[in-house]
Amino acid sequence: MAQNRKISYGYQIVGGVVTVNKDEESIVQGIYQMYADGLSYLSIATELTNQGIRYMPSKPEWNKNMIARMLQNKNYLGNEKYPCIIPEILYQQAQASMKTYTPTESSDIKKLKNKLVCDICGQHLKRRIKASGSERWYCPSSPSHISLKVTDGSIIKDISNLQKQFSYGQLNQVNCSSVLSIETIQLQNEIDALLTQTELQVEKIKETIMKLAALQYDLCANEYAMEDAKIQALGRRQKRIDAELLDQLIADIRINKNQITKAVMKSGRIFMKGENHG
Ligand SMILES: [Zn+2]
């Protein structure tokens, strides 16, 4: 017996022509209806298996991949070869709910997800989609390691709070007084002037701060100088996460059970939400 169906579920070949298999047709329609009613792939598969319905004579079990494929099978809309089984409106309804079942990660989350680790065991956090359609982050070692409520939104909020703490003045200024040069003073003045403008030129500010940092780094050979300068640049961007700069600065973003989020910088320094860096 063939392991795979030669033709999509819901159809049969009679005399070389594809026709509707009436028994299977009602199952296909039932699947679309259950999905439109909010059931997940898995619960639909379980339902069909429990009802003793077979995908193939040799396959008594349904899995969520079969359901997913059927919900995306355009042949059910009807075409030259296949008669219509699913009305356009029901098909579109399924496509629309599919979007809510597989929410895509925001670009910020995409850029930073490799940094997200469990504060207890150091494992990288994993993301899953719940049957309700919302996402959850969890520690693969143990569900007790982090709070159950870690979502994309809560992570972004925590990182944004961390970023706010990187604001100017909360860090020790890079102290290069002994080796101040005309050039560093000019750059510092330039930064100050840029910051007083009503329309902040963020990229320009960033660039100037980097230039100053590079200079100070050379002058002081201070291992934190470059990092501090970047952190200060971050602090000025209060509203939005700068995933790119965070990525350059941070080695790990550690999340624990109480959702106290810590940023472990590449230099080894640690910043925590709700605490000033000492
Ligand atoms: Zn863990």
XYZ file of N, CA and C and ligand atoms in Angstrom:
835
model
N 0.830 -1.214 0.000
C 0.000 0.000 0.000
C 0.861 1.259 0.000
N 0.458 2.219 -0.766
C 1.225 3.462 -0.859
C 1.209 4.199 0.476
N 2.335 4.807 0.809
C 2.407 5.543 2.070
C 1.809 6.937 1.939
N 1.806 7.448 0.723
C 1.248 8.785 0.531
C 0.061 8.712 -0.403
N -0.856 9.612 -0.188
C -2.014 9.679 -1.060
C -1.575 10.201 -2.416
N -2.180 9.650 -3.481
C -1.832 10.106 -4.825
C -2.577 11.383 -5.163
N -3.619 11.638 -4.402
C -4.463 12.789 -4.697
C -4.900 13.421 -3.376
N -5.128 14.716 -3.397
C -5.476 15.425 -2.164
C -6.684 14.806 -1.475
N -6.661 14.860 -0.165
C -7.783 14.380 0.628
C -9.044 15.128 0.200
N -10.132 14.347 0.002
C -11.384 14.982 -0.434
C -11.729 14.653 -1.886
N -10.709 14.072 -2.577
C -10.931 13.773 -3.993
C -10.659 12.304 -4.284
N -11.148 11.857 -5.413
C -10.845 10.512 -5.911
C -10.746 10.584 -7.430
N -10.115 9.564 -8.008
C -10.012 9.541 -9.472
C -10.950 8.461 -9.996
N -11.895 8.872 -10.805
C -12.833 7.920 -11.405
C -12.726 8.038 -12.919
N -12.291 6.937 -13.543
C -12.151 6.933 -15.003
C -11.201 8.006 -15.492
N -10.135 8.226 -14.714
C -9.113 9.191 -15.128
C -9.490 10.624 -14.824
N -10.637 10.836 -14.211
C -11.074 12.207 -13.908
C -11.150 12.393 -12.390
N -10.707 13.570 -11.926
C -10.763 13.858 -10.491
C -12.192 14.256 -10.114
N -12.755 13.527 -9.174
C -14.098 13.875 -8.695
C -14.058 14.030 -7.181
N -15.129 14.556 -6.636
C -15.209 14.762 -5.190
C -15.543 13.440 -4.515
N -14.807 13.125 -3.454
C -15.149 11.987 -2.606
C -16.078 12.533 -1.524
N -17.335 12.187 -1.602
C -18.352 12.840 -0.757
C -18.071 12.705 0.737
N -17.597 11.505 1.167
C -17.305 11.311 2.596
C -16.175 12.246 3.036
N -15.131 12.258 2.220
C -13.970 13.080 2.577
C -14.261 14.573 2.440
N -15.109 14.897 1.500
C -15.463 16.302 1.299
C -16.010 16.907 2.594
N -16.906 16.177 3.254
C -17.506 16.724 4.481
C -16.464 16.837 5.594
N -15.449 15.940 5.571
C -14.373 16.038 6.569
C -13.543 17.313 6.317
N -13.191 17.529 5.044
C -12.408 18.724 4.695
C -13.167 19.978 5.133
N -14.454 20.012 4.837
C -15.267 21.175 5.227
C -15.318 21.304 6.740
N -15.416 20.153 7.425
C -15.425 20.158 8.896
C -14.136 20.729 9.461
N -12.992 20.374 8.827
C -11.688 20.876 9.282
C -11.632 22.400 9.144
N -12.056 22.896 7.986
C -12.068 24.351 7.775
C -12.985 25.032 8.785
N -14.125 24.396 9.046
C -15.071 24.996 9.987
C -14.493 25.021 11.408
N -13.875 23.889 11.822
C -13.284 23.827 13.169
C -12.189 24.884 13.319
N -11.402 25.034 12.242
C -10.318 26.017 12.305
C -10.874 27.436 12.389
N -11.931 27.677 11.611
C -12.573 29.003 11.660
C -13.163 29.256 13.053
N -13.569 28.168 13.715
C -14.134 28.307 15.062
C -13.054 28.490 16.133
N -11.811 28.422 15.725
C -10.735 28.730 16.670
C -9.954 27.535 17.195
N -10.220 26.334 16.694
C -9.445 25.172 17.148
C -8.046 25.202 16.525
N -7.068 24.687 17.264
C -5.695 24.644 16.740
C -5.537 23.429 15.825
N -4.421 23.402 15.065
C -4.133 22.249 14.209
C -4.193 20.970 15.032
N -3.530 21.037 16.190
C -3.406 19.834 17.015
C -4.765 19.369 17.533
N -5.594 20.308 17.979
C -6.884 19.853 18.518
C -7.798 19.322 17.413
N -7.649 19.855 16.208
C -8.433 19.305 15.089
C -7.958 17.886 14.775
N -6.624 17.705 14.740
C -6.062 16.373 14.457
C -6.519 15.365 15.505
N -6.469 15.776 16.774
C -6.875 14.887 17.866
C -8.362 14.526 17.745
N -9.154 15.512 17.409
C -10.598 15.301 17.245
C -10.883 14.248 16.159
N -10.205 14.380 15.017
C -10.433 13.450 13.908
C -9.979 12.036 14.268
N -8.814 11.965 14.945
C -8.303 10.651 15.354
C -9.299 9.996 16.312
N -9.791 10.783 17.270
C -10.734 10.249 18.260
C -12.044 9.796 17.627
N -12.425 10.461 16.540
C -13.672 10.073 15.862
C -13.493 8.836 14.982
N -12.255 8.357 14.912
C -11.996 7.151 14.120
C -11.959 7.411 12.620
N -11.846 8.688 12.245
C -11.755 9.036 10.823
C -10.320 8.783 10.374
N -10.177 8.256 9.170
C -8.820 7.958 8.694
C -8.412 8.863 7.550
N -7.130 9.231 7.590
C -6.568 10.016 6.499
C -6.347 9.087 5.310
N -5.808 7.917 5.622
C -5.641 6.833 4.657
C -5.985 5.551 5.403
N -6.353 4.499 4.676
C -6.674 3.253 5.387
C -5.551 2.815 6.330
N -4.283 3.107 5.913
C -3.152 2.676 6.724
C -2.787 3.684 7.812
N -3.452 4.816 7.836
C -3.080 5.871 8.803
C -4.267 6.274 9.674
N -4.379 5.641 10.846
C -5.488 5.978 11.735
C -5.269 7.292 12.493
N -4.015 7.753 12.538
C -3.706 8.947 13.320
C -3.565 10.188 12.442
N -4.136 11.248 12.908
C -3.952 12.539 12.232
C -2.886 13.331 12.966
N -2.110 14.120 12.217
C -1.174 15.013 12.902
C -1.397 16.444 12.426
N -0.767 17.361 13.128
C -1.061 18.772 12.822
C -0.535 19.211 11.462
N 0.504 18.502 10.948
C 1.011 18.868 9.617
C -0.010 18.582 8.516
N -0.716 17.465 8.678
C -1.769 17.139 7.700
C -2.822 18.245 7.690
N -3.203 18.675 8.890
C -4.231 19.716 9.014
C -3.729 21.018 8.387
N -2.478 21.370 8.722
C -1.904 22.617 8.190
C -1.888 22.589 6.659
N -1.452 21.446 6.104
C -1.388 21.335 4.633
C -2.774 21.469 4.008
N -3.743 20.830 4.642
C -5.106 20.884 4.080
C -5.678 22.294 4.136
N -5.336 23.012 5.189
C -5.855 24.375 5.316
C -5.197 25.338 4.323
N -4.101 24.871 3.706
C -3.432 25.744 2.738
C -3.533 25.209 1.313
N -4.325 24.170 1.147
C -4.440 23.539 -0.166
C -5.426 24.310 -1.056
N -4.864 25.007 -2.025
C -5.690 25.866 -2.889
C -6.585 25.072 -3.835
N -6.255 23.784 -4.032
C -7.108 22.973 -4.911
C -8.542 22.932 -4.413
N -8.722 23.071 -3.088
C -10.079 22.999 -2.530
C -10.967 24.146 -3.021
N -10.338 25.180 -3.549
C -11.115 26.302 -4.089
C -11.675 25.971 -5.476
N -11.141 24.889 -6.052
C -11.575 24.500 -7.387
C -10.689 25.114 -8.458
N -10.342 24.291 -9.447
C -9.583 24.780 -10.612
C -9.855 23.837 -11.780
N -9.051 23.922 -12.818
C -9.309 23.103 -14.010
C -9.367 21.616 -13.686
N -8.518 21.205 -12.741
C -8.409 19.773 -12.463
C -9.310 19.344 -11.306
N -9.408 20.242 -10.283
C -10.117 19.854 -9.070
C -11.443 20.595 -8.906
N -12.522 19.853 -8.615
C -13.786 20.535 -8.312
C -13.687 21.269 -6.966
N -14.519 22.278 -6.810
C -14.489 23.086 -5.588
C -15.111 22.332 -4.406
N -14.420 22.408 -3.262
C -14.931 21.797 -2.025
C -15.180 22.867 -0.971
N -14.286 23.873 -0.972
C -14.344 24.912 0.066
C -14.677 26.257 -0.584
N -15.724 26.910 -0.124
C -16.030 28.238 -0.673
C -14.935 29.235 -0.352
N -14.716 30.119 -1.274
C -13.670 31.144 -1.145
C -13.678 31.811 0.229
N -14.851 32.171 0.716
C -14.936 32.935 1.959
C -14.399 32.145 3.161
N -14.689 30.842 3.183
C -14.202 29.993 4.284
C -12.687 29.803 4.177
N -12.212 29.673 2.920
C -10.775 29.518 2.691
C -10.025 30.761 3.179
N -10.542 31.922 2.818
C -9.894 33.182 3.225
C -9.922 33.352 4.747
N -11.020 32.921 5.341
C -11.168 32.982 6.804
C -10.040 32.168 7.463
N -9.787 30.977 6.895
C -8.728 30.121 7.441
C -7.363 30.788 7.289
N -7.113 31.394 6.126
C -5.815 32.055 5.906
C -5.627 33.199 6.904
N -6.733 33.911 7.165
C -6.651 35.047 8.080
C -6.376 34.573 9.507
N -7.025 33.487 9.938
C -6.770 33.043 11.320
C -5.397 32.417 11.448
N -4.872 31.888 10.327
C -3.532 31.318 10.361
C -2.511 32.367 10.802
N -2.733 33.584 10.378
C -1.819 34.661 10.743
C -1.758 34.823 12.256
N -2.901 34.695 12.919
C -2.884 34.880 14.368
C -2.296 33.656 15.065
N -2.313 32.511 14.390
C -1.746 31.320 15.034
C -0.231 31.262 14.926
N 0.340 31.971 13.966
C 1.794 31.957 13.852
C 2.300 33.400 13.812
N 2.143 34.098 14.938
C 2.584 35.493 14.920
C 4.073 35.560 14.611
N 4.403 36.436 13.729
C 5.812 36.550 13.381
C 6.533 37.395 14.417
N 7.774 37.101 14.590
C 8.567 37.853 15.559
C 8.843 39.238 14.996
N 8.848 40.210 15.867
C 9.177 41.553 15.410
C 10.661 41.581 15.055
N 11.067 42.582 14.294
C 12.474 42.620 13.883
C 13.381 42.820 15.095
N 12.892 43.541 16.127
C 13.689 43.723 17.344
C 13.940 42.381 18.031
N 12.881 41.590 18.137
C 13.009 40.276 18.770
C 13.957 39.396 17.951
N 13.827 39.450 16.628
C 14.683 38.650 15.756
C 16.154 38.969 15.993
N 16.455 40.270 16.132
C 17.848 40.676 16.282
C 18.407 40.290 17.641
N 17.551 40.229 18.650
C 18.042 40.047 20.017
C 17.793 38.665 20.598
N 17.075 37.815 19.874
C 16.660 36.561 20.503
C 17.828 35.638 20.870
N 18.924 35.746 20.121
C 20.069 34.902 20.444
C 20.722 35.272 21.763
N 20.368 36.446 22.294
C 20.950 36.910 23.560
C 20.126 36.459 24.763
N 18.903 36.024 24.518
C 17.996 35.753 25.634
C 18.350 34.433 26.307
N 18.771 34.525 27.575
C 19.117 33.296 28.284
C 18.439 33.244 29.644
N 18.310 32.024 30.156
C 17.740 31.789 31.485
C 18.774 32.201 32.529
N 18.341 32.975 33.523
C 19.263 33.474 34.533
C 19.702 32.365 35.489
N 18.947 31.285 35.547
C 19.288 30.195 36.474
C 20.285 29.225 35.856
N 19.998 28.769 34.636
C 20.858 27.722 34.072
C 21.665 28.176 32.857
N 21.369 29.364 32.337
C 22.157 29.873 31.216
C 21.742 29.346 29.857
N 20.712 28.505 29.819
C 20.221 27.998 28.528
C 19.565 29.120 27.726
N 19.672 29.020 26.415
C 18.980 29.995 25.578
C 17.475 29.752 25.649
N 16.746 30.844 25.805
C 15.295 30.715 25.877
C 14.746 30.300 24.518
N 13.628 29.585 24.566
C 12.965 29.172 23.328
C 11.573 29.785 23.276
N 11.084 29.911 22.056
C 9.786 30.547 21.857
C 8.815 29.522 21.298
N 7.621 29.506 21.823
C 6.618 28.608 21.247
C 5.299 29.367 21.093
N 4.456 28.821 20.227
C 3.142 29.412 20.006
C 2.124 28.555 20.746
N 1.363 29.169 21.608
C 0.341 28.423 22.336
C -0.879 28.229 21.438
N -1.755 27.280 21.828
C -2.961 27.007 21.031
C -3.801 28.270 20.870
N -3.726 29.146 21.856
C -4.511 30.382 21.790
C -3.966 31.339 20.735
N -2.766 31.031 20.223
C -2.194 31.880 19.195
C -1.148 32.843 19.710
N -1.036 32.970 21.039
C -0.035 33.898 21.563
C 1.283 33.152 21.794
N 2.366 33.921 21.838
C 3.675 33.308 21.974
C 4.118 33.282 23.432
N 4.977 32.350 23.769
C 5.565 32.279 25.103
C 7.036 31.946 24.978
N 7.839 32.553 25.841
C 9.251 32.183 25.909
C 9.422 31.296 27.121
N 10.267 30.273 26.988
C 10.457 29.356 28.106
C 11.895 28.863 28.143
N 12.272 28.359 29.342
C 13.593 27.763 29.482
C 13.480 26.291 29.153
N 14.298 25.771 28.203
C 14.187 24.361 27.840
C 14.579 23.403 28.977
N 15.323 23.896 29.987
C 15.722 23.016 31.089
C 14.561 22.749 32.029
N 13.832 23.818 32.379
C 12.726 23.636 33.312
C 11.738 24.784 33.215
N 10.447 24.424 33.232
C 9.436 25.490 33.159
C 9.454 26.383 34.395
N 10.070 25.896 35.486
C 10.065 26.691 36.723
C 11.147 27.781 36.719
N 12.040 27.734 35.719
C 13.152 28.689 35.728
C 12.754 30.123 35.424
N 11.780 30.278 34.558
C 11.364 31.653 34.276
C 9.853 31.790 34.413
N 9.419 33.016 34.536
C 7.998 33.296 34.691
C 7.219 32.768 33.496
N 5.977 32.424 33.726
C 5.144 31.900 32.637
C 4.682 33.000 31.695
N 4.929 34.221 32.093
C 4.330 35.308 31.318
C 5.311 36.013 30.382
N 6.383 35.336 30.018
C 7.350 36.005 29.157
C 6.876 35.964 27.699
N 6.524 37.114 27.189
C 6.064 37.233 25.802
C 7.004 38.173 25.046
N 6.838 38.270 23.747
C 7.628 39.227 22.961
C 7.482 40.616 23.572
N 6.242 40.956 23.896
C 5.954 42.282 24.431
C 6.657 42.540 25.747
N 6.648 41.551 26.650
C 7.277 41.771 27.955
C 8.797 41.876 27.823
N 9.350 41.110 26.880
C 10.805 41.181 26.664
C 11.196 42.555 26.123
N 10.443 43.014 25.131
C 10.743 44.327 24.542
C 10.623 45.417 25.603
N 9.602 45.284 26.460
C 9.399 46.287 27.507
C 10.589 46.295 28.478
N 11.026 45.103 28.883
C 12.160 45.004 29.806
C 13.438 45.569 29.192
N 13.676 45.224 27.935
C 14.896 45.705 27.279
C 14.834 47.222 27.129
N 13.639 47.701 26.835
C 13.470 49.147 26.690
C 13.729 49.851 28.032
N 13.281 49.225 29.136
C 13.575 49.778 30.463
C 15.068 49.770 30.762
N 15.711 48.675 30.374
C 17.163 48.595 30.559
C 17.848 49.717 29.790
N 17.390 49.870 28.556
C 18.000 50.886 27.704
C 17.846 52.279 28.304
N 16.680 52.514 28.939
C 16.449 53.811 29.564
C 17.465 54.078 30.667
N 17.884 53.002 31.341
C 18.827 53.195 32.428
C 20.215 53.527 31.943
N 20.422 53.250 30.663
C 21.733 53.576 30.113
C 21.822 55.073 29.843
N 20.848 55.818 30.391
C 20.802 57.227 30.030
C 22.017 57.986 30.564
N 22.248 59.032 29.927
C 23.365 59.902 30.240
C 23.347 60.275 31.721
N 24.465 60.205 32.383
C 24.498 60.642 33.762
C 24.371 59.497 34.753
N 23.790 58.388 34.302
C 23.680 57.263 35.224
C 24.953 56.432 35.220
N 25.783 56.730 34.282
C 27.057 56.029 34.221
C 28.173 56.982 34.601
N 29.220 56.406 35.103
C 30.381 57.243 35.358
C 30.875 57.787 34.028
N 31.136 59.036 34.027
C 31.668 59.618 32.804
C 33.055 59.028 32.535
N 33.312 58.913 31.290
C 34.653 58.469 30.950
C 35.605 59.587 31.359
N 36.514 59.270 32.200
C 37.363 60.334 32.725
C 38.720 60.326 32.055
N 38.858 61.250 31.176
C 40.110 61.327 30.439
C 40.781 62.670 30.657
N 40.467 63.279 31.784
C 40.921 64.657 31.990
C 42.431 64.803 31.850
N 43.141 63.775 32.226
C 44.591 63.900 32.165
C 45.091 63.918 30.731
N 44.304 63.409 29.836
C 44.778 63.335 28.456
C 43.826 64.028 27.494
N 43.060 64.969 28.016
C 42.129 65.693 27.140
C 42.891 66.393 26.024
N 42.411 66.220 24.851
C 43.035 66.909 23.726
C 42.042 67.917 23.168
N 42.542 68.810 22.368
C 41.671 69.785 21.696
C 40.567 69.049 20.943
N 40.958 67.974 20.296
C 40.013 67.241 19.457
C 38.860 66.644 20.264
N 39.164 66.081 21.441
C 38.074 65.503 22.242
C 37.141 66.597 22.751
N 37.715 67.734 23.100
C 36.879 68.843 23.580
C 35.958 69.329 22.458
N 36.524 69.427 21.262
C 35.712 69.841 20.118
C 34.565 68.869 19.862
N 34.907 67.599 19.937
C 33.876 66.582 19.690
C 32.790 66.632 20.766
N 33.229 66.806 22.014
C 32.270 66.892 23.122
C 31.337 68.096 22.923
N 31.927 69.228 22.496
C 31.119 70.424 22.227
C 30.124 70.170 21.093
N 30.606 69.466 20.092
C 29.755 69.145 18.948
C 28.557 68.292 19.393
N 28.845 67.317 20.270
C 27.777 66.446 20.778
C 26.783 67.275 21.585
N 27.297 68.121 22.457
C 26.419 68.961 23.275
C 25.521 69.836 22.407
N 26.113 70.377 21.332
C 25.343 71.230 20.432
C 24.254 70.421 19.724
N 24.627 69.232 19.284
C 23.667 68.361 18.591
C 22.491 68.008 19.495
N 22.803 67.858 20.793
C 21.773 67.436 21.741
C 20.799 68.554 22.101
N 21.188 69.781 21.832
C 20.282 70.880 22.154
C 19.322 71.175 21.014
N 19.567 70.547 19.860
C 18.663 70.771 18.738
C 17.293 70.145 19.019
N 16.261 70.820 18.503
C 14.913 70.294 18.760
C 14.670 68.994 18.002
N 15.140 68.942 16.747
C 15.043 67.695 15.986
C 16.348 66.931 16.169
N 16.337 65.921 17.018
C 17.574 65.193 17.274
C 18.005 64.391 16.044
N 19.231 64.618 15.618
C 19.780 63.830 14.508
C 20.483 62.618 15.102
N 19.689 61.615 15.370
C 20.191 60.484 16.140
C 21.435 59.842 15.522
N 21.384 59.653 14.198
C 22.520 58.992 13.554
C 23.795 59.826 13.669
N 23.612 61.126 13.486
C 24.751 62.038 13.563
C 25.327 62.028 14.994
N 24.425 62.054 15.985
C 24.858 62.040 17.386
C 25.635 60.764 17.684
N 25.049 59.665 17.217
C 25.688 58.376 17.435
C 27.093 58.363 16.848
N 27.169 58.829 15.612
C 28.430 58.837 14.887
C 29.484 59.668 15.624
N 29.052 60.856 16.117
C 29.994 61.731 16.815
C 30.442 61.114 18.134
N 29.487 60.486 18.823
C 29.842 59.842 20.091
C 30.842 58.705 19.854
N 30.624 57.967 18.774
C 31.545 56.882 18.437
C 32.949 57.425 18.149
N 32.957 58.532 17.428
C 34.234 59.155 17.071
C 34.981 59.560 18.350
N 34.210 60.179 19.257
C 34.786 60.612 20.527
C 35.269 59.401 21.324
N 34.432 58.364 21.319
C 34.786 57.168 22.078
C 36.065 56.543 21.553
N 36.163 56.500 20.223
C 37.349 55.907 19.605
C 38.593 56.688 20.013
N 38.413 57.987 20.012
C 39.519 58.864 20.381
C 39.895 58.672 21.852
N 38.871 58.679 22.692
C 39.115 58.497 24.122
C 39.709 57.130 24.394
N 39.220 56.172 23.619
C 39.719 54.813 23.796
C 41.215 54.779 23.531
N 41.584 55.421 22.452
C 43.011 55.488 22.111
C 43.776 56.229 23.189
N 43.180 57.336 23.652
C 43.877 58.187 24.607
C 43.993 57.518 25.975
N 42.926 56.908 26.423
C 42.895 56.391 27.788
C 43.227 54.913 27.878
N 43.091 54.243 26.730
C 43.184 52.790 26.755
C 42.264 52.228 27.829
N 41.133 52.898 27.977
C 40.165 52.466 28.974
C 39.233 51.435 28.338
N 39.225 50.252 28.875
C 38.448 49.195 28.219
C 36.946 49.467 28.237
N 36.529 50.320 29.141
C 35.103 50.613 29.200
C 34.689 51.839 28.383
N 35.681 52.582 27.919
C 35.363 53.860 27.278
C 34.435 53.694 26.083
N 34.811 52.770 25.217
C 34.008 52.557 24.014
C 32.610 52.103 24.392
N 32.576 51.180 25.344
C 31.276 50.658 25.777
C 30.418 51.755 26.390
N 31.040 52.548 27.259
C 30.297 53.634 27.898
C 29.734 54.602 26.866
N 30.541 54.901 25.885
C 30.095 55.848 24.862
C 28.899 55.285 24.106
N 28.977 54.017 23.793
C 27.854 53.389 23.092
C 26.629 53.339 23.997
N 26.869 53.055 25.276
C 25.764 53.010 26.234
C 25.114 54.382 26.337
N 25.942 55.403 26.336
C 25.395 56.757 26.408
C 24.593 57.084 25.155
N 25.086 56.605 24.021
C 24.350 56.818 22.773
C 22.988 56.149 22.866
N 22.983 54.970 23.462
C 21.731 54.230 23.648
C 20.777 54.982 24.556
N 21.341 55.510 25.629
C 20.523 56.207 26.612
C 19.770 57.381 26.032
N 20.308 57.917 24.962
C 19.654 59.063 24.352
C 18.463 58.645 23.505
N 18.396 57.377 23.203
C 17.265 56.906 22.391
C 16.241 56.290 23.337
N 15.538 57.139 24.030
C 14.652 56.674 25.086
C 13.434 55.931 24.558
N 12.975 56.317 23.395
C 11.661 55.840 22.970
C 11.690 54.445 22.372
N 12.678 54.211 21.549
C 12.659 52.969 20.799
C 13.902 52.151 21.095
N 13.756 50.849 21.035
C 14.903 49.980 21.230
C 15.845 50.105 20.038
N 17.120 50.210 20.314
C 18.104 50.209 19.237
C 18.747 48.823 19.220
N 18.076 47.908 18.551
C 18.489 46.507 18.602
C 19.911 46.325 18.080
N 20.266 47.110 17.091
C 21.577 46.975 16.490
C 22.695 47.313 17.482
N 22.502 48.434 18.176
C 23.509 48.866 19.132
C 23.516 47.943 20.357
N 22.327 47.525 20.790
C 22.246 46.584 21.910
C 22.991 45.305 21.562
N 22.836 44.886 20.324
C 23.486 43.668 19.865
C 25.004 43.792 19.953
N 25.504 44.976 19.624
C 26.960 45.196 19.693
C 27.470 45.191 21.138
N 26.623 45.674 22.046
C 27.054 45.904 23.423
C 26.877 44.710 24.352
N 25.780 44.008 24.133
C 25.351 43.032 25.129
C 25.748 41.623 24.735
N 26.286 40.896 25.716
C 26.608 39.491 25.483
C 25.358 38.648 25.710
N 24.684 38.883 26.832
C 23.504 38.100 27.213
C 22.438 39.002 27.801
N 21.201 38.672 27.540
C 20.099 39.282 28.278
C 19.529 38.155 29.127
N 19.690 38.300 30.457
C 19.290 37.205 31.341
C 17.925 37.469 31.944
N 17.059 36.477 31.858
C 15.699 36.646 32.367
C 15.454 35.605 33.453
N 14.887 36.035 34.580
C 14.616 35.063 35.633
C 13.146 34.997 35.989
N 12.846 34.218 37.014
C 11.473 33.931 37.409
C 10.680 35.189 37.737
N 11.352 36.150 38.352
C 10.652 37.369 38.731
C 10.731 38.421 37.639
N 11.147 37.944 36.478
C 11.294 38.832 35.330
C 12.185 40.032 35.629
N 13.218 39.758 36.439
C 14.249 40.769 36.608
C 15.213 40.547 35.460
N 15.234 41.494 34.569
C 16.054 41.316 33.387
C 17.408 41.980 33.581
N 18.456 41.208 33.303
C 19.812 41.733 33.439
C 20.471 41.761 32.076
N 21.248 42.804 31.862
C 22.038 42.848 30.646
C 23.492 42.587 31.021
N 24.049 41.521 30.498
C 25.465 41.255 30.702
C 26.203 41.836 29.502
N 26.970 42.883 29.763
C 27.656 43.555 28.675
C 28.848 42.714 28.217
N 29.326 43.003 27.020
C 30.479 42.252 26.514
C 31.718 42.476 27.370
N 31.765 43.619 28.065
C 32.901 43.888 28.943
C 32.806 43.075 30.226
N 31.640 42.475 30.486
C 31.452 41.712 31.707
C 30.634 42.449 32.749
N 30.443 43.750 32.563
C 29.612 44.482 33.507
C 28.159 44.054 33.357
N 27.432 44.158 34.451
C 26.034 43.734 34.423
C 25.134 44.902 34.802
N 24.114 45.109 34.009
C 23.110 46.119 34.335
C 21.802 45.407 34.623
N 21.096 45.922 35.630
C 19.824 45.306 35.995
C 18.722 46.324 35.963
N 17.562 45.839 35.569
C 16.382 46.693 35.579
C 16.134 47.165 37.014
N 15.915 48.445 37.204
C 15.574 48.962 38.529
C 16.756 49.274 39.400
N 17.945 49.127 38.846
C 19.125 49.410 39.639
C 20.063 50.323 38.869
N 20.669 51.200 39.571
C 21.677 52.024 38.902
C 22.984 51.276 38.878
N 23.685 51.510 37.818
C 25.012 50.903 37.713
C 25.941 51.620 38.695
N 26.692 50.885 39.468
C 27.486 51.484 40.530
C 28.865 51.854 40.108
Zn 16.825 27.565 32.960
